[in-house]
Amino acid sequence: MKRFLCILVCLAMALSASGCTILTDRASVNEKADINVVENLEPLAEYEVDYDGGMAFSLADTTMFRTVAPGTALLQEEPEWNYDEYAPVIESGFSATLTSPLSTFAADVDTASYANVRRMIRQQRKIPQDAVRIEEMINAFTYNYPPPQGDDPVAISAQAAPCPWNEQNLLLRVALKAQDIDVADLPPSNLVFLIDVSGSMDTPERLPLVQRSFALLTEQLTARDRVSIVVYAGTDAVVLDGVRGDEKAKILEAIYELKAGGSTNGAAGITTAYEVARKYTGEGINSRVILATDGDFNVGVNSESDLIRLIEGQRDQGIFLTVLGYGYGNLKDNKLEALAKNGNGNATYIDTIHQARRALVEEMGATLVTVAKDVKLQVEFNPAVVEAYRLIGYEHRRLAAEDFADDTKDGGEMGAGHSVTALYELAPVGAGTVPAIELTYQNAIVTDSADFATVHVRYKEPQGDVSTAISYVVEARAFTDKPDDDFQLATAVAAFGQMISGSKYVGSADERMVLDMLQPLLSGDTGGRIVELYDLVRTSGGLYE
């Protein structure tokens, strides 16, 4: 029956497509470049189709993945033109608390790695180890952490429990929760849609999905908001300049007229987008550039280091950045991550229209409204309790201890309602995890405190330049043999991430362990994300080393 319904839907789509006339034209925009446009292009219809895993997706998205029976790995041959790029992830080991008591890193709310890994599993493709950033997988889920109660926009909490993959060790969860803002109370937004319309975006999972994504966001805007559209290919152009958010027909027409073609001068587009954003920036206005691209910058400034310098020159202007990655086979994930990390931004990967809805509608405030910037964490471990520790993930977010109090050093940004989760594997005193270190000129003084650690956090107000410090003591009572559901979920994701990344610290973790940790959480999963993860774990066999 399902096959028959799918055939009918496909036939309807084919007949509809054959009846559409697409007229091409060339229009000079803003006297800066000729941009190809497509007229009378209707938004793709959404046809919801169920598959055996109990999930739903748009028929237009079925080119992104195919369904397999649970536990079955149907590897697709990697295409010869697969030029995806990822920054190396060098896993860190255990640090001795006596000689290195401080663990310092920038908050990271990016979620791109999880969505990208999900896409690979659905397509049954091998998962590159460098594509797995465990912290982004953990932070892709929603947790019920205690919200801020006072004047600070973020709150700290912690919990410790036995480590499931190494029974000799413990796990410590350190969590931040940002102040939430009701959608009705969101500040007016000054948004610049920066859209890559180069030739590499001319595939169904790129520009057409970009157009549908921004159409979803446009429907959420009001007369208080302003929208500009900047596009770039071989050069850049301003398509819309400061249009009111309630002029939806005008915005949607501009979005759906875009056509891909040409080379990619992303640097020119970035520069122009920030110039346009500055025109409408003001006190109390949420100003943000939203970049949608596959990251293939091949004209002008295109090296990762040069792009970092470019975006660093733009970030101190009260304008934030959201990076949306699209496509595969030519995805430059390393460049997108660098832009988000160094440009007061956040990044996610959009593989389906449902992921776009999740990021731009369901989590609109978290994605688009920053409540705390340059957020840094520094955890000081107690050598009387903890012999050694290792931070799981955050390899690209580590900071020197001295950077924590240095307000010139960039941290991470947290949006409204965002949460940040960090997991530490702890070796208790006497475990013998690290060799003893003899110091010649100094002796470590061990207190008789039973605390696990003290968590220090620094943040700046969205338009501020001076950081504020807060702290939280992780006392002995933070330990429990029965951790809460949030702890269980984060631990399951971390175990899965270590498995697919080839971590040497994976211990006894395997698919059965992860599924057993997720099973009790399925009944309370109202949004379907844990069910989705459960299905991914079941179908991931054979896709990683």
Coordinates of C-alpha atoms in Angstrom, one line a residue:
M1 CA 0.0 0.0 0.0
K2 CA 2.8 2.4 0.9
R3 CA 4.6 1.7 -2.3
F4 CA 1.4 2.3 -4.3
L5 CA 0.9 5.7 -2.5
C6 CA 4.5 6.7 -3.1
I7 CA 4.1 5.9 -6.8
L8 CA 1.0 8.1 -7.0
V9 CA 2.7 11.0 -5.3
C10 CA 5.7 10.7 -7.6
L11 CA 3.5 10.6 -10.6
A12 CA 1.7 13.8 -9.4
M13 CA 5.0 15.5 -8.9
A14 CA 6.2 14.6 -12.4
L15 CA 2.9 15.8 -14.0
S16 CA 3.1 19.1 -11.9
A17 CA 6.7 19.6 -12.9
S18 CA 6.0 19.1 -16.6
G19 CA 3.3 21.7 -16.5
C20 CA 5.5 24.4 -15.1
T21 CA 7.2 26.9 -17.4
I22 CA 10.4 28.2 -16.1
L23 CA 11.5 31.5 -17.7
T24 CA 15.1 32.6 -17.2
D25 CA 16.2 36.1 -17.4
R26 CA 19.2 38.1 -16.3
A27 CA 18.8 41.1 -14.0
S28 CA 21.4 43.6 -12.9
V29 CA 21.2 44.0 -9.2
N30 CA 22.6 47.0 -7.3
E31 CA 25.0 47.7 -10.3
K32 CA 27.4 45.2 -8.8
A33 CA 26.8 42.0 -10.7
D34 CA 24.5 40.2 -13.1
I35 CA 22.5 37.5 -11.2
N36 CA 20.6 34.8 -13.0
V37 CA 17.0 34.6 -11.8
V38 CA 14.2 32.1 -12.4
E39 CA 10.7 33.5 -12.6
N40 CA 7.4 31.9 -11.7
L41 CA 9.1 29.2 -9.6
E42 CA 6.6 27.8 -7.1
P43 CA 7.8 26.5 -3.7
L44 CA 8.2 22.7 -3.6
A45 CA 5.2 21.0 -2.1
E46 CA 5.6 18.9 1.0
Y47 CA 4.4 15.4 0.8
E48 CA 4.7 13.6 4.1
V49 CA 5.6 9.9 3.8
D50 CA 6.0 7.5 6.7
Y51 CA 8.7 4.9 6.7
D52 CA 9.2 1.8 8.8
G53 CA 11.2 3.6 11.4
G54 CA 8.1 5.6 12.3
M55 CA 9.5 8.9 11.2
A56 CA 8.2 11.3 8.5
F57 CA 9.9 13.4 5.9
S58 CA 9.1 15.3 2.8
L59 CA 9.1 13.4 -0.5
A60 CA 11.4 16.1 -1.8
D61 CA 13.9 15.0 0.8
T62 CA 13.9 11.3 -0.2
T63 CA 16.9 11.9 -2.5
M64 CA 18.9 12.6 0.7
F65 CA 18.7 9.1 2.1
R66 CA 17.1 5.7 1.8
T67 CA 15.6 3.5 4.5
V68 CA 17.2 0.2 5.5
A69 CA 16.0 -2.5 7.8
P70 CA 17.2 -2.1 11.4
G71 CA 20.8 -3.4 11.8
T72 CA 21.4 -3.5 8.1
A73 CA 24.3 -1.7 6.4
L74 CA 23.8 -1.1 2.7
L75 CA 27.0 0.8 1.9
Q76 CA 26.7 3.1 -1.1
E77 CA 29.9 3.6 -3.1
E78 CA 31.4 7.0 -2.5
P79 CA 31.2 9.1 -5.6
E80 CA 34.4 10.1 -7.3
W81 CA 33.5 13.7 -6.8
N82 CA 33.3 13.5 -3.0
Y83 CA 35.4 16.5 -1.9
D84 CA 33.9 17.0 1.6
E85 CA 36.5 18.6 3.9
Y86 CA 36.7 18.4 7.7
A87 CA 39.1 20.0 10.2
P88 CA 41.1 17.3 12.0
V89 CA 39.8 16.2 15.4
I90 CA 42.7 15.2 17.6
E91 CA 41.3 13.5 20.7
S92 CA 42.7 14.5 24.0
G93 CA 43.6 12.0 26.8
F94 CA 43.6 12.2 30.5
S95 CA 45.2 15.2 32.4
A96 CA 46.7 14.8 35.8
T97 CA 44.8 17.0 38.3
L98 CA 47.9 17.6 40.5
T99 CA 49.8 19.3 37.6
S100 CA 46.9 20.4 35.3
P101 CA 43.9 21.2 37.5
L102 CA 42.3 23.6 35.0
S103 CA 40.2 22.7 32.0
T104 CA 39.3 25.7 29.9
F105 CA 37.1 25.9 26.8
A106 CA 34.6 28.1 24.9
A107 CA 30.9 27.3 25.1
D108 CA 29.7 25.6 21.9
V109 CA 26.1 25.4 20.8
D110 CA 26.7 24.3 17.3
T111 CA 24.8 21.2 16.1
A112 CA 26.1 20.8 12.5
S113 CA 28.0 17.5 13.2
Y114 CA 24.9 15.7 14.5
A115 CA 22.8 16.5 11.5
N116 CA 25.6 15.7 9.1
V117 CA 26.2 12.3 10.8
R118 CA 22.5 11.6 10.7
R119 CA 22.5 12.3 7.0
M120 CA 25.4 9.8 6.4
I121 CA 23.7 7.1 8.4
R122 CA 20.4 7.6 6.5
Q123 CA 22.3 7.4 3.3
Q124 CA 24.3 4.4 4.6
R125 CA 27.7 6.1 3.9
K126 CA 30.9 5.6 5.8
I127 CA 31.3 8.2 8.5
P128 CA 34.7 10.1 8.4
Q129 CA 36.1 10.3 11.9
D130 CA 36.8 14.0 11.6
A131 CA 33.1 14.6 10.8
V132 CA 32.3 13.6 14.4
R133 CA 32.4 16.4 16.9
I134 CA 30.9 14.8 20.0
E135 CA 30.0 18.0 21.8
E136 CA 27.9 19.1 18.7
M137 CA 26.1 15.8 18.8
I138 CA 25.3 16.1 22.6
N139 CA 24.2 19.8 22.2
A140 CA 21.8 18.9 19.4
F141 CA 19.3 17.6 22.0
T142 CA 17.1 19.5 24.4
Y143 CA 17.7 19.2 28.1
N144 CA 15.6 20.4 31.1
Y145 CA 18.4 22.1 33.0
P146 CA 17.6 24.7 35.7
P147 CA 17.1 28.1 34.1
P148 CA 18.7 31.3 35.4
Q149 CA 17.0 32.7 38.4
G150 CA 18.8 36.0 39.0
D151 CA 20.3 38.7 36.8
D152 CA 22.7 36.5 35.0
P153 CA 21.5 35.2 31.6
V154 CA 23.0 31.7 32.2
A155 CA 22.8 29.2 35.0
I156 CA 25.3 26.4 35.9
S157 CA 24.4 22.9 37.1
A158 CA 26.3 19.6 37.5
Q159 CA 25.8 15.9 38.2
A160 CA 28.1 13.0 38.6
A161 CA 27.4 9.3 38.2
P162 CA 29.2 6.0 37.3
C163 CA 30.8 5.8 33.9
P164 CA 28.9 3.1 31.9
W165 CA 31.8 2.3 29.5
N166 CA 34.5 2.2 32.3
E167 CA 33.3 0.9 35.6
Q168 CA 36.4 2.2 37.4
N169 CA 35.7 5.8 36.5
L170 CA 33.0 8.4 37.0
L171 CA 31.2 10.8 34.6
L172 CA 30.7 14.5 35.5
R173 CA 28.2 16.5 33.6
V174 CA 28.6 20.3 33.6
A175 CA 25.7 22.2 32.1
L176 CA 24.8 25.8 31.2
K177 CA 21.3 26.9 30.5
A178 CA 20.6 30.3 28.9
Q179 CA 17.7 32.6 29.6
D180 CA 14.7 31.7 27.5
I181 CA 12.6 34.3 25.7
D182 CA 9.0 33.8 24.5
V183 CA 8.6 34.2 20.8
A184 CA 6.2 37.1 21.4
D185 CA 8.9 38.9 23.3
L186 CA 11.7 38.6 20.8
P187 CA 13.4 41.9 20.0
P188 CA 13.0 43.3 16.5
S189 CA 15.4 41.6 14.1
N190 CA 17.7 43.0 11.4
L191 CA 18.4 40.0 9.3
V192 CA 20.6 39.6 6.3
F193 CA 20.0 36.5 4.3
L194 CA 23.5 35.8 2.7
I195 CA 22.9 33.1 0.1
D196 CA 25.4 31.2 -2.0
V197 CA 24.1 31.0 -5.6
S198 CA 27.3 29.7 -7.2
G199 CA 27.3 26.7 -9.5
S200 CA 28.0 24.2 -6.7
M201 CA 24.7 25.0 -5.1
D202 CA 22.8 23.8 -8.2
T203 CA 21.5 20.5 -6.8
P204 CA 18.2 19.7 -5.1
E205 CA 19.7 19.5 -1.6
R206 CA 21.4 22.9 -1.8
L207 CA 19.7 26.0 -3.3
P208 CA 16.1 24.6 -3.5
L209 CA 16.4 23.5 0.1
V210 CA 17.9 26.9 1.0
Q211 CA 15.0 28.7 -0.6
R212 CA 12.4 26.6 1.3
S213 CA 14.4 27.1 4.6
F214 CA 14.3 30.9 4.3
A215 CA 10.7 30.8 3.3
L216 CA 9.9 29.0 6.6
L217 CA 11.8 31.8 8.5
T218 CA 10.1 34.5 6.5
E219 CA 6.7 33.3 7.7
Q220 CA 7.8 33.9 11.3
L221 CA 8.7 37.6 10.8
T222 CA 6.7 40.7 11.6
A223 CA 6.5 44.4 10.7
R224 CA 9.1 45.1 13.4
D225 CA 11.7 43.1 11.6
R226 CA 13.8 44.1 8.6
V227 CA 15.1 41.7 5.9
S228 CA 17.9 42.1 3.4
I229 CA 19.1 39.6 0.9
V230 CA 22.7 39.4 -0.4
V231 CA 23.8 36.8 -2.9
Y232 CA 27.2 35.8 -4.2
A233 CA 28.6 33.8 -7.1
G234 CA 31.5 35.1 -9.1
T235 CA 30.7 38.4 -7.4
D236 CA 28.0 39.6 -5.0
A237 CA 24.8 41.6 -5.2
V238 CA 22.2 43.1 -2.9
V239 CA 18.8 41.7 -3.9
L240 CA 16.7 43.2 -1.1
D241 CA 17.7 46.1 1.1
G242 CA 15.9 46.6 4.5
V243 CA 12.4 45.3 3.5
R244 CA 9.9 45.1 6.4
G245 CA 9.3 41.6 7.7
D246 CA 5.6 41.7 7.0
E247 CA 6.2 42.2 3.2
K248 CA 6.3 38.5 2.9
A249 CA 5.3 38.3 -0.8
K250 CA 8.2 40.6 -1.8
I251 CA 10.7 38.6 0.3
L252 CA 9.5 35.2 -1.0
E253 CA 9.5 36.3 -4.6
A254 CA 13.1 37.4 -4.2
I255 CA 14.0 34.1 -2.6
Y256 CA 12.4 31.9 -5.2
E257 CA 13.7 33.8 -8.1
L258 CA 17.3 32.9 -7.3
K259 CA 19.2 30.6 -9.6
A260 CA 22.6 29.0 -9.1
G261 CA 25.6 29.3 -11.4
G262 CA 29.2 30.5 -11.6
S263 CA 32.1 30.5 -9.3
T264 CA 32.1 31.3 -5.5
N265 CA 33.4 34.6 -4.1
G266 CA 32.1 34.1 -0.6
A267 CA 34.4 36.7 0.9
A268 CA 32.8 39.5 -1.2
G269 CA 29.4 38.3 -0.1
I270 CA 30.3 38.3 3.6
T271 CA 31.8 41.8 3.4
T272 CA 28.7 43.2 1.6
A273 CA 26.3 41.4 4.0
Y274 CA 27.9 43.1 7.0
E275 CA 27.8 46.5 5.3
V276 CA 24.1 46.1 4.7
A277 CA 23.5 44.8 8.3
R278 CA 25.3 47.9 9.7
K279 CA 22.8 50.2 8.0
Y280 CA 19.9 48.9 10.1
T281 CA 21.7 48.1 13.4
G282 CA 20.7 50.0 16.5
E283 CA 20.1 49.7 20.2
G284 CA 17.7 47.0 21.1
I285 CA 17.8 45.5 17.6
N286 CA 18.9 41.9 17.0
S287 CA 21.3 42.1 14.0
R288 CA 22.4 38.9 12.4
V289 CA 23.8 37.7 9.1
I290 CA 22.5 34.2 8.1
L291 CA 24.8 32.5 5.7
A292 CA 23.5 29.6 3.7
T293 CA 26.2 27.7 1.7
D294 CA 28.1 24.5 1.1
G295 CA 31.3 26.4 2.0
D296 CA 33.0 26.0 -1.3
F297 CA 34.8 29.4 -1.6
N298 CA 36.9 29.2 -4.7
V299 CA 37.3 32.8 -5.8
G300 CA 39.0 35.7 -3.9
V301 CA 39.6 35.0 -0.2
N302 CA 39.2 31.2 0.1
S303 CA 41.7 29.7 2.5
E304 CA 40.5 28.9 6.0
S305 CA 43.0 31.2 7.7
D306 CA 42.1 34.1 5.5
L307 CA 38.4 33.6 6.0
I308 CA 39.0 33.5 9.8
R309 CA 40.8 36.9 9.6
L310 CA 38.0 38.3 7.5
I311 CA 35.2 37.2 9.8
E312 CA 37.2 38.4 12.9
G313 CA 37.3 41.8 11.4
Q314 CA 33.5 41.9 11.3
R315 CA 32.5 40.3 14.6
D316 CA 33.0 43.3 16.9
Q317 CA 30.2 45.4 15.4
G318 CA 27.2 44.1 17.3
I319 CA 26.3 41.8 14.4
F320 CA 26.0 38.1 15.0
L321 CA 26.4 35.2 12.5
T322 CA 24.4 32.0 11.8
V323 CA 25.9 29.5 9.4
L324 CA 23.7 27.0 7.7
G325 CA 25.5 24.3 5.8
Y326 CA 23.9 22.5 2.9
G327 CA 24.7 19.6 0.6
Y328 CA 27.3 16.8 0.5
G329 CA 30.0 15.6 -1.8
N330 CA 31.5 19.1 -1.8
L331 CA 30.7 20.3 1.8
K332 CA 33.5 22.4 3.2
D333 CA 32.6 21.8 6.8
N334 CA 36.0 23.0 8.1
K335 CA 35.4 26.5 6.6
L336 CA 31.8 26.7 7.9
E337 CA 32.9 25.7 11.4
A338 CA 35.8 28.3 11.3
L339 CA 33.4 31.1 10.3
A340 CA 30.9 30.3 13.1
K341 CA 33.6 29.8 15.7
N342 CA 35.4 33.1 14.9
G343 CA 32.5 35.3 13.9
N344 CA 30.3 35.4 17.1
G345 CA 28.2 32.7 15.5
N346 CA 26.6 29.3 15.6
A347 CA 26.4 26.7 13.0
T348 CA 24.0 23.9 12.0
Y349 CA 23.7 21.6 9.0
I350 CA 20.4 21.4 7.1
D351 CA 19.8 18.1 5.4
T352 CA 16.0 18.2 5.2
I353 CA 13.2 20.7 5.4
H354 CA 12.4 19.2 8.8
Q355 CA 15.9 20.2 10.1
A356 CA 15.3 23.6 8.7
R357 CA 12.0 23.9 10.5
R358 CA 13.7 22.7 13.7
A359 CA 16.5 25.3 13.5
L360 CA 14.6 28.3 12.1
V361 CA 11.0 27.9 13.5
E362 CA 10.9 25.6 16.5
E363 CA 14.2 27.0 17.9
M364 CA 14.0 30.4 16.4
G365 CA 15.0 32.3 19.5
A366 CA 18.0 30.1 20.2
T367 CA 19.2 30.3 16.7
L368 CA 18.7 34.0 16.1
V369 CA 18.8 35.8 19.4
T370 CA 22.0 35.9 21.4
V371 CA 21.6 36.4 25.2
A372 CA 25.3 35.9 26.2
K373 CA 28.4 36.2 24.1
D374 CA 32.0 35.1 24.6
V375 CA 30.9 32.5 27.0
K376 CA 33.9 30.5 28.5
L377 CA 34.1 27.8 31.1
Q378 CA 37.0 26.9 33.3
V379 CA 36.6 23.8 35.5
E380 CA 39.1 23.5 38.4
F381 CA 39.3 19.9 39.6
N382 CA 40.1 18.9 43.2
P383 CA 43.2 16.6 43.4
A384 CA 42.0 15.2 46.7
V385 CA 39.1 13.5 44.8
V386 CA 40.0 13.4 41.1
E387 CA 43.3 11.9 40.0
A388 CA 42.8 12.6 36.3
Y389 CA 40.1 13.9 34.0
R390 CA 39.4 14.1 30.3
L391 CA 36.9 16.4 28.5
I392 CA 34.8 14.5 25.9
G393 CA 34.8 16.5 22.7
Y394 CA 35.4 20.3 22.4
E395 CA 38.7 19.6 20.7
H396 CA 38.3 22.7 18.6
R397 CA 37.1 24.9 21.5
R398 CA 39.9 24.3 24.0
L399 CA 41.5 27.5 25.4
A400 CA 44.7 28.2 27.4
A401 CA 44.0 28.7 31.1
E402 CA 45.2 32.3 30.8
D403 CA 42.6 33.0 28.1
F404 CA 39.7 32.5 30.5
A405 CA 40.0 36.0 32.1
D406 CA 41.3 37.7 28.9
D407 CA 38.3 39.6 27.4
T408 CA 40.1 40.0 24.1
K409 CA 39.9 36.2 23.6
D410 CA 36.8 35.0 21.8
G411 CA 34.4 32.6 23.5
G412 CA 31.1 31.0 22.4
E413 CA 27.7 32.5 22.0
M414 CA 24.5 31.3 23.6
G415 CA 21.1 32.0 22.2
A416 CA 17.8 32.3 24.0
G417 CA 17.0 29.0 25.7
H418 CA 20.2 27.3 24.5
S419 CA 21.9 24.7 26.7
V420 CA 25.6 23.7 26.7
T421 CA 26.6 20.3 28.0
A422 CA 30.1 19.2 28.8
L423 CA 31.0 15.6 30.0
Y424 CA 34.1 14.7 31.8
E425 CA 35.4 11.2 32.5
L426 CA 36.9 11.3 35.9
A427 CA 39.5 8.8 37.3
P428 CA 39.2 8.8 41.1
V429 CA 42.2 9.2 43.4
G430 CA 44.2 5.9 43.5
A431 CA 43.0 4.8 40.0
G432 CA 46.6 4.9 38.6
T433 CA 45.3 6.4 35.3
V434 CA 48.3 8.8 34.9
P435 CA 51.9 8.3 35.9
A436 CA 53.1 10.1 39.0
I437 CA 54.9 13.4 38.2
E438 CA 57.7 14.6 40.5
L439 CA 58.1 18.4 40.6
T440 CA 61.5 20.0 41.4
Y441 CA 60.5 23.6 42.2
Q442 CA 57.0 23.4 43.6
N443 CA 54.8 21.0 45.5
A444 CA 51.1 20.7 45.0
I445 CA 49.0 21.3 48.1
V446 CA 46.0 18.9 48.4
T447 CA 43.1 20.1 50.5
D448 CA 40.8 17.9 52.5
S449 CA 37.8 19.0 50.6
A450 CA 35.4 16.4 49.2
D451 CA 34.2 18.6 46.3
F452 CA 34.7 17.3 42.8
A453 CA 35.4 20.6 41.2
T454 CA 34.5 24.3 40.9
V455 CA 33.0 25.5 37.6
H456 CA 33.8 29.1 36.6
V457 CA 32.0 30.8 33.8
R458 CA 32.6 34.2 32.1
Y459 CA 30.2 35.9 29.7
K460 CA 29.5 39.2 28.2
E461 CA 26.2 40.9 27.5
P462 CA 25.3 40.8 23.8
Q463 CA 26.5 44.4 23.2
G464 CA 29.1 44.4 26.0
D465 CA 32.9 44.4 26.1
V466 CA 33.6 43.5 29.7
S467 CA 32.9 40.0 31.0
T468 CA 31.1 38.9 34.2
A469 CA 32.2 35.9 36.2
I470 CA 30.0 33.4 38.0
S471 CA 30.9 30.1 39.7
Y472 CA 29.4 26.9 40.9
V473 CA 30.9 24.3 43.4
V474 CA 30.3 20.7 42.4
E475 CA 30.0 19.2 45.9
A476 CA 30.2 15.5 46.8
R477 CA 26.4 15.3 46.9
A478 CA 26.3 15.9 43.1
F479 CA 27.1 12.1 42.8
T480 CA 24.2 9.7 42.3
D481 CA 23.8 6.1 41.3
K482 CA 20.6 7.0 39.5
P483 CA 21.3 10.0 37.2
D484 CA 18.4 11.9 35.7
D485 CA 17.1 11.4 32.2
D486 CA 19.1 14.4 30.8
F487 CA 22.3 12.7 32.1
Q488 CA 21.3 9.4 30.5
L489 CA 20.6 11.0 27.2
A490 CA 23.9 13.0 27.1
T491 CA 25.8 9.9 28.1
A492 CA 24.2 7.8 25.4
V493 CA 25.1 10.4 22.8
A494 CA 28.6 10.6 24.0
A495 CA 29.0 6.8 24.0
F496 CA 27.7 6.7 20.4
G497 CA 29.9 9.6 19.4
Q498 CA 33.0 7.9 20.7
M499 CA 32.0 4.7 18.9
I500 CA 31.6 6.3 15.5
S501 CA 34.7 8.5 15.9
G502 CA 37.0 5.6 16.7
S503 CA 37.8 6.9 20.2
K504 CA 40.5 4.9 22.0
Y505 CA 38.5 5.6 25.3
V506 CA 35.3 4.0 24.1
G507 CA 35.8 1.1 26.6
S508 CA 32.9 -1.3 26.7
A509 CA 30.5 1.0 24.8
D510 CA 28.7 -0.7 21.9
E511 CA 25.4 -0.3 20.1
R512 CA 23.6 -2.5 22.6
M513 CA 24.7 -0.4 25.5
V514 CA 23.6 2.8 23.8
L515 CA 20.2 1.4 22.9
D516 CA 19.7 0.1 26.5
M517 CA 20.4 3.6 27.8
L518 CA 18.0 5.2 25.3
Q519 CA 15.2 2.6 25.7
P520 CA 13.8 4.1 29.0
L521 CA 13.7 7.6 27.5
L522 CA 11.6 6.7 24.4
S523 CA 8.2 6.9 26.2
G524 CA 8.7 10.5 27.2
D525 CA 10.1 11.6 23.9
T526 CA 7.4 14.1 22.7
G527 CA 9.5 15.6 19.9
G528 CA 10.7 12.3 18.3
R529 CA 14.4 13.2 18.6
I530 CA 15.3 10.3 20.9
V531 CA 13.3 7.9 18.7
E532 CA 15.3 9.3 15.7
L533 CA 18.6 8.7 17.6
Y534 CA 17.6 5.2 18.6
D535 CA 16.9 4.4 14.9
L536 CA 20.3 5.9 13.8
V537 CA 22.1 3.8 16.3
R538 CA 20.3 0.6 15.1
T539 CA 21.2 1.3 11.5
S540 CA 24.8 2.5 12.0
G541 CA 26.5 -0.8 12.0
G542 CA 29.4 -1.1 9.5
L543 CA 29.5 2.7 8.8
Y544 CA 32.5 3.3 11.2
E545 CA 35.8 1.7 12.1

